[in-house]
Amino acid sequence: MSKIKGKILVNTNRCKGCTLCVDACPKGVIALAPKKVNVSGYPYIEAANPDGCTGCASCAIVCPDGCITVYRKKMEG
């Protein structure tokens, strides 16, 4: 049986920390980076639980600034 695994890539310099993606993620993968800001002074999101990502892309769909890219990979086993 194969399983789909996902991975998110965040453009932290474009992220404004709106957390729409945090609310949209059904697996709780994304969170605001604690005490970190980008070059513009905004807090940004990161994958707090990267192994939980299923590649559903809900986060990327709701991101108003297009900061999130989702990759999907079929895992065997």
PDB file of N, CA and C in Angstrom:
ATOM      1  N   MET A   1       0.852  -1.183   0.000  1.00  0.00           N
ATOM      2  CA  MET A   1       0.000   0.000   0.000  1.00  0.00           C
ATOM      3  C   MET A   1       0.897   1.246   0.000  1.00  0.00           C
ATOM      4  N   SER A   2       0.573   2.194  -0.834  1.00  0.00           N
ATOM      5  CA  SER A   2       1.357   3.423  -0.889  1.00  0.00           C
ATOM      6  C   SER A   2       0.650   4.539  -0.137  1.00  0.00           C
ATOM      7  N   LYS A   3       1.447   5.475   0.293  1.00  0.00           N
ATOM      8  CA  LYS A   3       0.942   6.596   1.079  1.00  0.00           C
ATOM      9  C   LYS A   3       1.525   7.885   0.502  1.00  0.00           C
ATOM     10  N   ILE A   4       0.735   8.938   0.494  1.00  0.00           N
ATOM     11  CA  ILE A   4       1.212  10.227  -0.001  1.00  0.00           C
ATOM     12  C   ILE A   4       1.772  11.035   1.178  1.00  0.00           C
ATOM     13  N   LYS A   5       2.984  11.516   1.011  1.00  0.00           N
ATOM     14  CA  LYS A   5       3.603  12.391   1.997  1.00  0.00           C
ATOM     15  C   LYS A   5       3.751  13.761   1.360  1.00  0.00           C
ATOM     16  N   GLY A   6       3.636  14.771   2.159  1.00  0.00           N
ATOM     17  CA  GLY A   6       3.778  16.121   1.654  1.00  0.00           C
ATOM     18  C   GLY A   6       4.912  16.856   2.333  1.00  0.00           C
ATOM     19  N   LYS A   7       5.310  17.938   1.715  1.00  0.00           N
ATOM     20  CA  LYS A   7       6.333  18.813   2.278  1.00  0.00           C
ATOM     21  C   LYS A   7       6.003  20.228   1.851  1.00  0.00           C
ATOM     22  N   ILE A   8       6.076  21.161   2.797  1.00  0.00           N
ATOM     23  CA  ILE A   8       5.823  22.551   2.434  1.00  0.00           C
ATOM     24  C   ILE A   8       7.132  23.330   2.402  1.00  0.00           C
ATOM     25  N   LEU A   9       7.181  24.266   1.499  1.00  0.00           N
ATOM     26  CA  LEU A   9       8.306  25.185   1.402  1.00  0.00           C
ATOM     27  C   LEU A   9       7.718  26.585   1.540  1.00  0.00           C
ATOM     28  N   VAL A  10       8.208  27.343   2.510  1.00  0.00           N
ATOM     29  CA  VAL A  10       7.668  28.670   2.801  1.00  0.00           C
ATOM     30  C   VAL A  10       8.667  29.744   2.391  1.00  0.00           C
ATOM     31  N   ASN A  11       8.197  30.714   1.624  1.00  0.00           N
ATOM     32  CA  ASN A  11       9.012  31.881   1.309  1.00  0.00           C
ATOM     33  C   ASN A  11       8.850  32.829   2.500  1.00  0.00           C
ATOM     34  N   THR A  12       9.735  32.698   3.473  1.00  0.00           N
ATOM     35  CA  THR A  12       9.606  33.445   4.732  1.00  0.00           C
ATOM     36  C   THR A  12       9.731  34.952   4.538  1.00  0.00           C
ATOM     37  N   ASN A  13      10.416  35.388   3.505  1.00  0.00           N
ATOM     38  CA  ASN A  13      10.552  36.836   3.279  1.00  0.00           C
ATOM     39  C   ASN A  13       9.265  37.478   2.773  1.00  0.00           C
ATOM     40  N   ARG A  14       8.368  36.692   2.178  1.00  0.00           N
ATOM     41  CA  ARG A  14       7.080  37.216   1.704  1.00  0.00           C
ATOM     42  C   ARG A  14       5.959  37.031   2.719  1.00  0.00           C
ATOM     43  N   CYS A  15       6.129  36.105   3.650  1.00  0.00           N
ATOM     44  CA  CYS A  15       5.074  35.779   4.624  1.00  0.00           C
ATOM     45  C   CYS A  15       4.846  36.944   5.587  1.00  0.00           C
ATOM     46  N   LYS A  16       3.566  37.241   5.837  1.00  0.00           N
ATOM     47  CA  LYS A  16       3.211  38.322   6.757  1.00  0.00           C
ATOM     48  C   LYS A  16       2.602  37.793   8.052  1.00  0.00           C
ATOM     49  N   GLY A  17       2.619  36.477   8.235  1.00  0.00           N
ATOM     50  CA  GLY A  17       2.145  35.894   9.490  1.00  0.00           C
ATOM     51  C   GLY A  17       0.659  36.026   9.734  1.00  0.00           C
ATOM     52  N   CYS A  18      -0.148  35.991   8.686  1.00  0.00           N
ATOM     53  CA  CYS A  18      -1.598  36.162   8.848  1.00  0.00           C
ATOM     54  C   CYS A  18      -2.256  34.946   9.509  1.00  0.00           C
ATOM     55  N   THR A  19      -1.614  33.806   9.476  1.00  0.00           N
ATOM     56  CA  THR A  19      -2.040  32.517  10.052  1.00  0.00           C
ATOM     57  C   THR A  19      -3.269  31.896   9.397  1.00  0.00           C
ATOM     58  N   LEU A  20      -3.670  32.351   8.231  1.00  0.00           N
ATOM     59  CA  LEU A  20      -4.767  31.691   7.518  1.00  0.00           C
ATOM     60  C   LEU A  20      -4.398  30.239   7.214  1.00  0.00           C
ATOM     61  N   CYS A  21      -3.139  30.011   6.881  1.00  0.00           N
ATOM     62  CA  CYS A  21      -2.681  28.657   6.577  1.00  0.00           C
ATOM     63  C   CYS A  21      -2.697  27.770   7.815  1.00  0.00           C
ATOM     64  N   VAL A  22      -2.382  28.349   8.960  1.00  0.00           N
ATOM     65  CA  VAL A  22      -2.397  27.593  10.225  1.00  0.00           C
ATOM     66  C   VAL A  22      -3.811  27.074  10.474  1.00  0.00           C
ATOM     67  N   ASP A  23      -4.800  27.938  10.267  1.00  0.00           N
ATOM     68  CA  ASP A  23      -6.197  27.544  10.463  1.00  0.00           C
ATOM     69  C   ASP A  23      -6.658  26.538   9.412  1.00  0.00           C
ATOM     70  N   ALA A  24      -6.119  26.617   8.204  1.00  0.00           N
ATOM     71  CA  ALA A  24      -6.555  25.752   7.107  1.00  0.00           C
ATOM     72  C   ALA A  24      -5.942  24.357   7.159  1.00  0.00           C
ATOM     73  N   CYS A  25      -4.822  24.205   7.825  1.00  0.00           N
ATOM     74  CA  CYS A  25      -4.125  22.911   7.841  1.00  0.00           C
ATOM     75  C   CYS A  25      -4.877  21.904   8.719  1.00  0.00           C
ATOM     76  N   PRO A  26      -5.366  20.813   8.113  1.00  0.00           N
ATOM     77  CA  PRO A  26      -6.126  19.830   8.885  1.00  0.00           C
ATOM     78  C   PRO A  26      -5.271  18.960   9.801  1.00  0.00           C
ATOM     79  N   LYS A  27      -3.966  18.975   9.597  1.00  0.00           N
ATOM     80  CA  LYS A  27      -3.069  18.116  10.376  1.00  0.00           C
ATOM     81  C   LYS A  27      -2.221  18.870  11.396  1.00  0.00           C
ATOM     82  N   GLY A  28      -2.402  20.180  11.507  1.00  0.00           N
ATOM     83  CA  GLY A  28      -1.633  20.952  12.484  1.00  0.00           C
ATOM     84  C   GLY A  28      -0.151  20.999  12.187  1.00  0.00           C
ATOM     85  N   VAL A  29       0.194  21.028  10.927  1.00  0.00           N
ATOM     86  CA  VAL A  29       1.598  21.008  10.515  1.00  0.00           C
ATOM     87  C   VAL A  29       2.256  22.377  10.660  1.00  0.00           C
ATOM     88  N   ILE A  30       1.490  23.437  10.460  1.00  0.00           N
ATOM     89  CA  ILE A  30       2.048  24.792  10.373  1.00  0.00           C
ATOM     90  C   ILE A  30       1.802  25.586  11.652  1.00  0.00           C
ATOM     91  N   ALA A  31       2.799  26.404  12.018  1.00  0.00           N
ATOM     92  CA  ALA A  31       2.671  27.292  13.175  1.00  0.00           C
ATOM     93  C   ALA A  31       3.527  28.530  12.934  1.00  0.00           C
ATOM     94  N   LEU A  32       3.227  29.594  13.664  1.00  0.00           N
ATOM     95  CA  LEU A  32       4.095  30.769  13.603  1.00  0.00           C
ATOM     96  C   LEU A  32       5.436  30.409  14.232  1.00  0.00           C
ATOM     97  N   ALA A  33       6.506  30.845  13.599  1.00  0.00           N
ATOM     98  CA  ALA A  33       7.840  30.599  14.144  1.00  0.00           C
ATOM     99  C   ALA A  33       7.985  31.406  15.436  1.00  0.00           C
ATOM    100  N   PRO A  34       8.338  30.757  16.521  1.00  0.00           N
ATOM    101  CA  PRO A  34       8.433  31.480  17.796  1.00  0.00           C
ATOM    102  C   PRO A  34       9.573  32.503  17.804  1.00  0.00           C
ATOM    103  N   LYS A  35       9.224  33.735  18.096  1.00  0.00           N
ATOM    104  CA  LYS A  35      10.186  34.829  18.269  1.00  0.00           C
ATOM    105  C   LYS A  35      11.088  35.068  17.063  1.00  0.00           C
ATOM    106  N   LYS A  36      10.567  34.806  15.856  1.00  0.00           N
ATOM    107  CA  LYS A  36      11.338  35.062  14.637  1.00  0.00           C
ATOM    108  C   LYS A  36      10.551  36.013  13.749  1.00  0.00           C
ATOM    109  N   VAL A  37      11.261  36.892  13.050  1.00  0.00           N
ATOM    110  CA  VAL A  37      10.645  37.793  12.081  1.00  0.00           C
ATOM    111  C   VAL A  37      11.465  37.769  10.795  1.00  0.00           C
ATOM    112  N   ASN A  38      10.819  38.136   9.686  1.00  0.00           N
ATOM    113  CA  ASN A  38      11.531  38.176   8.409  1.00  0.00           C
ATOM    114  C   ASN A  38      12.170  39.543   8.187  1.00  0.00           C
ATOM    115  N   VAL A  39      12.715  39.745   6.988  1.00  0.00           N
ATOM    116  CA  VAL A  39      13.419  40.996   6.691  1.00  0.00           C
ATOM    117  C   VAL A  39      12.521  42.231   6.757  1.00  0.00           C
ATOM    118  N   SER A  40      11.208  42.024   6.616  1.00  0.00           N
ATOM    119  CA  SER A  40      10.256  43.139   6.695  1.00  0.00           C
ATOM    120  C   SER A  40       9.714  43.352   8.106  1.00  0.00           C
ATOM    121  N   GLY A  41      10.129  42.506   9.043  1.00  0.00           N
ATOM    122  CA  GLY A  41       9.689  42.644  10.422  1.00  0.00           C
ATOM    123  C   GLY A  41       8.431  41.877  10.776  1.00  0.00           C
ATOM    124  N   TYR A  42       7.936  41.043   9.853  1.00  0.00           N
ATOM    125  CA  TYR A  42       6.734  40.248  10.101  1.00  0.00           C
ATOM    126  C   TYR A  42       7.110  38.893  10.714  1.00  0.00           C
ATOM    127  N   PRO A  43       6.293  38.403  11.641  1.00  0.00           N
ATOM    128  CA  PRO A  43       6.482  37.014  12.070  1.00  0.00           C
ATOM    129  C   PRO A  43       6.078  36.125  10.893  1.00  0.00           C
ATOM    130  N   TYR A  44       6.698  34.970  10.770  1.00  0.00           N
ATOM    131  CA  TYR A  44       6.374  34.095   9.643  1.00  0.00           C
ATOM    132  C   TYR A  44       6.061  32.683  10.126  1.00  0.00           C
ATOM    133  N   ILE A  45       5.485  31.899   9.225  1.00  0.00           N
ATOM    134  CA  ILE A  45       5.098  30.534   9.585  1.00  0.00           C
ATOM    135  C   ILE A  45       6.208  29.565   9.191  1.00  0.00           C
ATOM    136  N   GLU A  46       6.156  28.396   9.828  1.00  0.00           N
ATOM    137  CA  GLU A  46       7.083  27.327   9.495  1.00  0.00           C
ATOM    138  C   GLU A  46       6.391  25.987   9.730  1.00  0.00           C
ATOM    139  N   ALA A  47       6.989  24.930   9.248  1.00  0.00           N
ATOM    140  CA  ALA A  47       6.445  23.591   9.461  1.00  0.00           C
ATOM    141  C   ALA A  47       6.859  23.128  10.850  1.00  0.00           C
ATOM    142  N   ALA A  48       5.936  23.199  11.790  1.00  0.00           N
ATOM    143  CA  ALA A  48       6.218  22.807  13.167  1.00  0.00           C
ATOM    144  C   ALA A  48       6.151  21.288  13.342  1.00  0.00           C
ATOM    145  N   ASN A  49       5.373  20.631  12.473  1.00  0.00           N
ATOM    146  CA  ASN A  49       5.223  19.180  12.504  1.00  0.00           C
ATOM    147  C   ASN A  49       5.324  18.657  11.067  1.00  0.00           C
ATOM    148  N   PRO A  50       6.518  18.746  10.448  1.00  0.00           N
ATOM    149  CA  PRO A  50       6.641  18.429   9.024  1.00  0.00           C
ATOM    150  C   PRO A  50       6.273  16.995   8.658  1.00  0.00           C
ATOM    151  N   ASP A  51       6.443  16.060   9.567  1.00  0.00           N
ATOM    152  CA  ASP A  51       6.129  14.659   9.270  1.00  0.00           C
ATOM    153  C   ASP A  51       4.629  14.414   9.154  1.00  0.00           C
ATOM    154  N   GLY A  52       3.815  15.338   9.633  1.00  0.00           N
ATOM    155  CA  GLY A  52       2.368  15.189   9.562  1.00  0.00           C
ATOM    156  C   GLY A  52       1.761  15.648   8.250  1.00  0.00           C
ATOM    157  N   CYS A  53       2.550  16.261   7.385  1.00  0.00           N
ATOM    158  CA  CYS A  53       2.035  16.821   6.130  1.00  0.00           C
ATOM    159  C   CYS A  53       1.608  15.715   5.168  1.00  0.00           C
ATOM    160  N   THR A  54       0.387  15.853   4.647  1.00  0.00           N
ATOM    161  CA  THR A  54      -0.143  14.900   3.677  1.00  0.00           C
ATOM    162  C   THR A  54      -0.128  15.454   2.251  1.00  0.00           C
ATOM    163  N   GLY A  55       0.285  16.697   2.097  1.00  0.00           N
ATOM    164  CA  GLY A  55       0.339  17.304   0.771  1.00  0.00           C
ATOM    165  C   GLY A  55      -1.000  17.764   0.247  1.00  0.00           C
ATOM    166  N   CYS A  56      -1.954  18.027   1.134  1.00  0.00           N
ATOM    167  CA  CYS A  56      -3.301  18.421   0.702  1.00  0.00           C
ATOM    168  C   CYS A  56      -3.332  19.811   0.070  1.00  0.00           C
ATOM    169  N   ALA A  57      -2.358  20.646   0.374  1.00  0.00           N
ATOM    170  CA  ALA A  57      -2.208  21.995  -0.186  1.00  0.00           C
ATOM    171  C   ALA A  57      -3.254  22.995   0.291  1.00  0.00           C
ATOM    172  N   SER A  58      -3.984  22.685   1.339  1.00  0.00           N
ATOM    173  CA  SER A  58      -4.953  23.646   1.887  1.00  0.00           C
ATOM    174  C   SER A  58      -4.255  24.938   2.288  1.00  0.00           C
ATOM    175  N   CYS A  59      -3.066  24.815   2.830  1.00  0.00           N
ATOM    176  CA  CYS A  59      -2.315  25.991   3.266  1.00  0.00           C
ATOM    177  C   CYS A  59      -1.975  26.904   2.088  1.00  0.00           C
ATOM    178  N   ALA A  60      -1.498  26.305   1.003  1.00  0.00           N
ATOM    179  CA  ALA A  60      -1.110  27.091  -0.170  1.00  0.00           C
ATOM    180  C   ALA A  60      -2.315  27.752  -0.834  1.00  0.00           C
ATOM    181  N   ILE A  61      -3.448  27.074  -0.811  1.00  0.00           N
ATOM    182  CA  ILE A  61      -4.662  27.605  -1.442  1.00  0.00           C
ATOM    183  C   ILE A  61      -5.141  28.875  -0.740  1.00  0.00           C
ATOM    184  N   VAL A  62      -5.078  28.908   0.589  1.00  0.00           N
ATOM    185  CA  VAL A  62      -5.592  30.067   1.323  1.00  0.00           C
ATOM    186  C   VAL A  62      -4.574  31.186   1.513  1.00  0.00           C
ATOM    187  N   CYS A  63      -3.319  30.936   1.214  1.00  0.00           N
ATOM    188  CA  CYS A  63      -2.282  31.965   1.431  1.00  0.00           C
ATOM    189  C   CYS A  63      -2.490  33.151   0.491  1.00  0.00           C
ATOM    190  N   PRO A  64      -2.785  34.335   1.040  1.00  0.00           N
ATOM    191  CA  PRO A  64      -3.059  35.497   0.181  1.00  0.00           C
ATOM    192  C   PRO A  64      -1.819  36.043  -0.516  1.00  0.00           C
ATOM    193  N   ASP A  65      -0.639  35.702  -0.019  1.00  0.00           N
ATOM    194  CA  ASP A  65       0.593  36.222  -0.608  1.00  0.00           C
ATOM    195  C   ASP A  65       1.353  35.185  -1.428  1.00  0.00           C
ATOM    196  N   GLY A  66       0.805  33.987  -1.574  1.00  0.00           N
ATOM    197  CA  GLY A  66       1.441  32.944  -2.378  1.00  0.00           C
ATOM    198  C   GLY A  66       2.797  32.525  -1.856  1.00  0.00           C
ATOM    199  N   CYS A  67       2.920  32.420  -0.557  1.00  0.00           N
ATOM    200  CA  CYS A  67       4.209  32.132   0.076  1.00  0.00           C
ATOM    201  C   CYS A  67       4.515  30.649   0.232  1.00  0.00           C
ATOM    202  N   ILE A  68       3.525  29.796   0.010  1.00  0.00           N
ATOM    203  CA  ILE A  68       3.686  28.379   0.314  1.00  0.00           C
ATOM    204  C   ILE A  68       3.628  27.534  -0.951  1.00  0.00           C
ATOM    205  N   THR A  69       4.627  26.673  -1.104  1.00  0.00           N
ATOM    206  CA  THR A  69       4.653  25.688  -2.168  1.00  0.00           C
ATOM    207  C   THR A  69       4.555  24.324  -1.506  1.00  0.00           C
ATOM    208  N   VAL A  70       3.714  23.457  -2.035  1.00  0.00           N
ATOM    209  CA  VAL A  70       3.525  22.120  -1.471  1.00  0.00           C
ATOM    210  C   VAL A  70       4.026  21.082  -2.462  1.00  0.00           C
ATOM    211  N   TYR A  71       4.839  20.172  -1.964  1.00  0.00           N
ATOM    212  CA  TYR A  71       5.330  19.063  -2.766  1.00  0.00           C
ATOM    213  C   TYR A  71       4.695  17.780  -2.243  1.00  0.00           C
ATOM    214  N   ARG A  72       4.380  16.876  -3.159  1.00  0.00           N
ATOM    215  CA  ARG A  72       3.789  15.589  -2.775  1.00  0.00           C
ATOM    216  C   ARG A  72       4.666  14.463  -3.309  1.00  0.00           C
ATOM    217  N   LYS A  73       4.819  13.418  -2.499  1.00  0.00           N
ATOM    218  CA  LYS A  73       5.623  12.274  -2.887  1.00  0.00           C
ATOM    219  C   LYS A  73       4.923  11.003  -2.473  1.00  0.00           C
ATOM    220  N   LYS A  74       4.866  10.049  -3.380  1.00  0.00           N
ATOM    221  CA  LYS A  74       4.252   8.762  -3.091  1.00  0.00           C
ATOM    222  C   LYS A  74       5.281   7.890  -2.371  1.00  0.00           C
ATOM    223  N   MET A  75       4.905   7.441  -1.173  1.00  0.00           N
ATOM    224  CA  MET A  75       5.800   6.605  -0.372  1.00  0.00           C
ATOM    225  C   MET A  75       5.303   5.162  -0.451  1.00  0.00           C
ATOM    226  N   GLU A  76       6.195   4.229  -0.650  1.00  0.00           N
ATOM    227  CA  GLU A  76       5.824   2.807  -0.672  1.00  0.00           C
ATOM    228  C   GLU A  76       5.902   2.244   0.731  1.00  0.00           C
ATOM    229  N   GLY A  77       5.031   1.324   1.028  1.00  0.00           N
ATOM    230  CA  GLY A  77       5.111   0.660   2.323  1.00  0.00           C
ATOM    231  C   GLY A  77       3.895   0.784   3.047  1.00  0.00           C
TER     232      GLY A  77
END
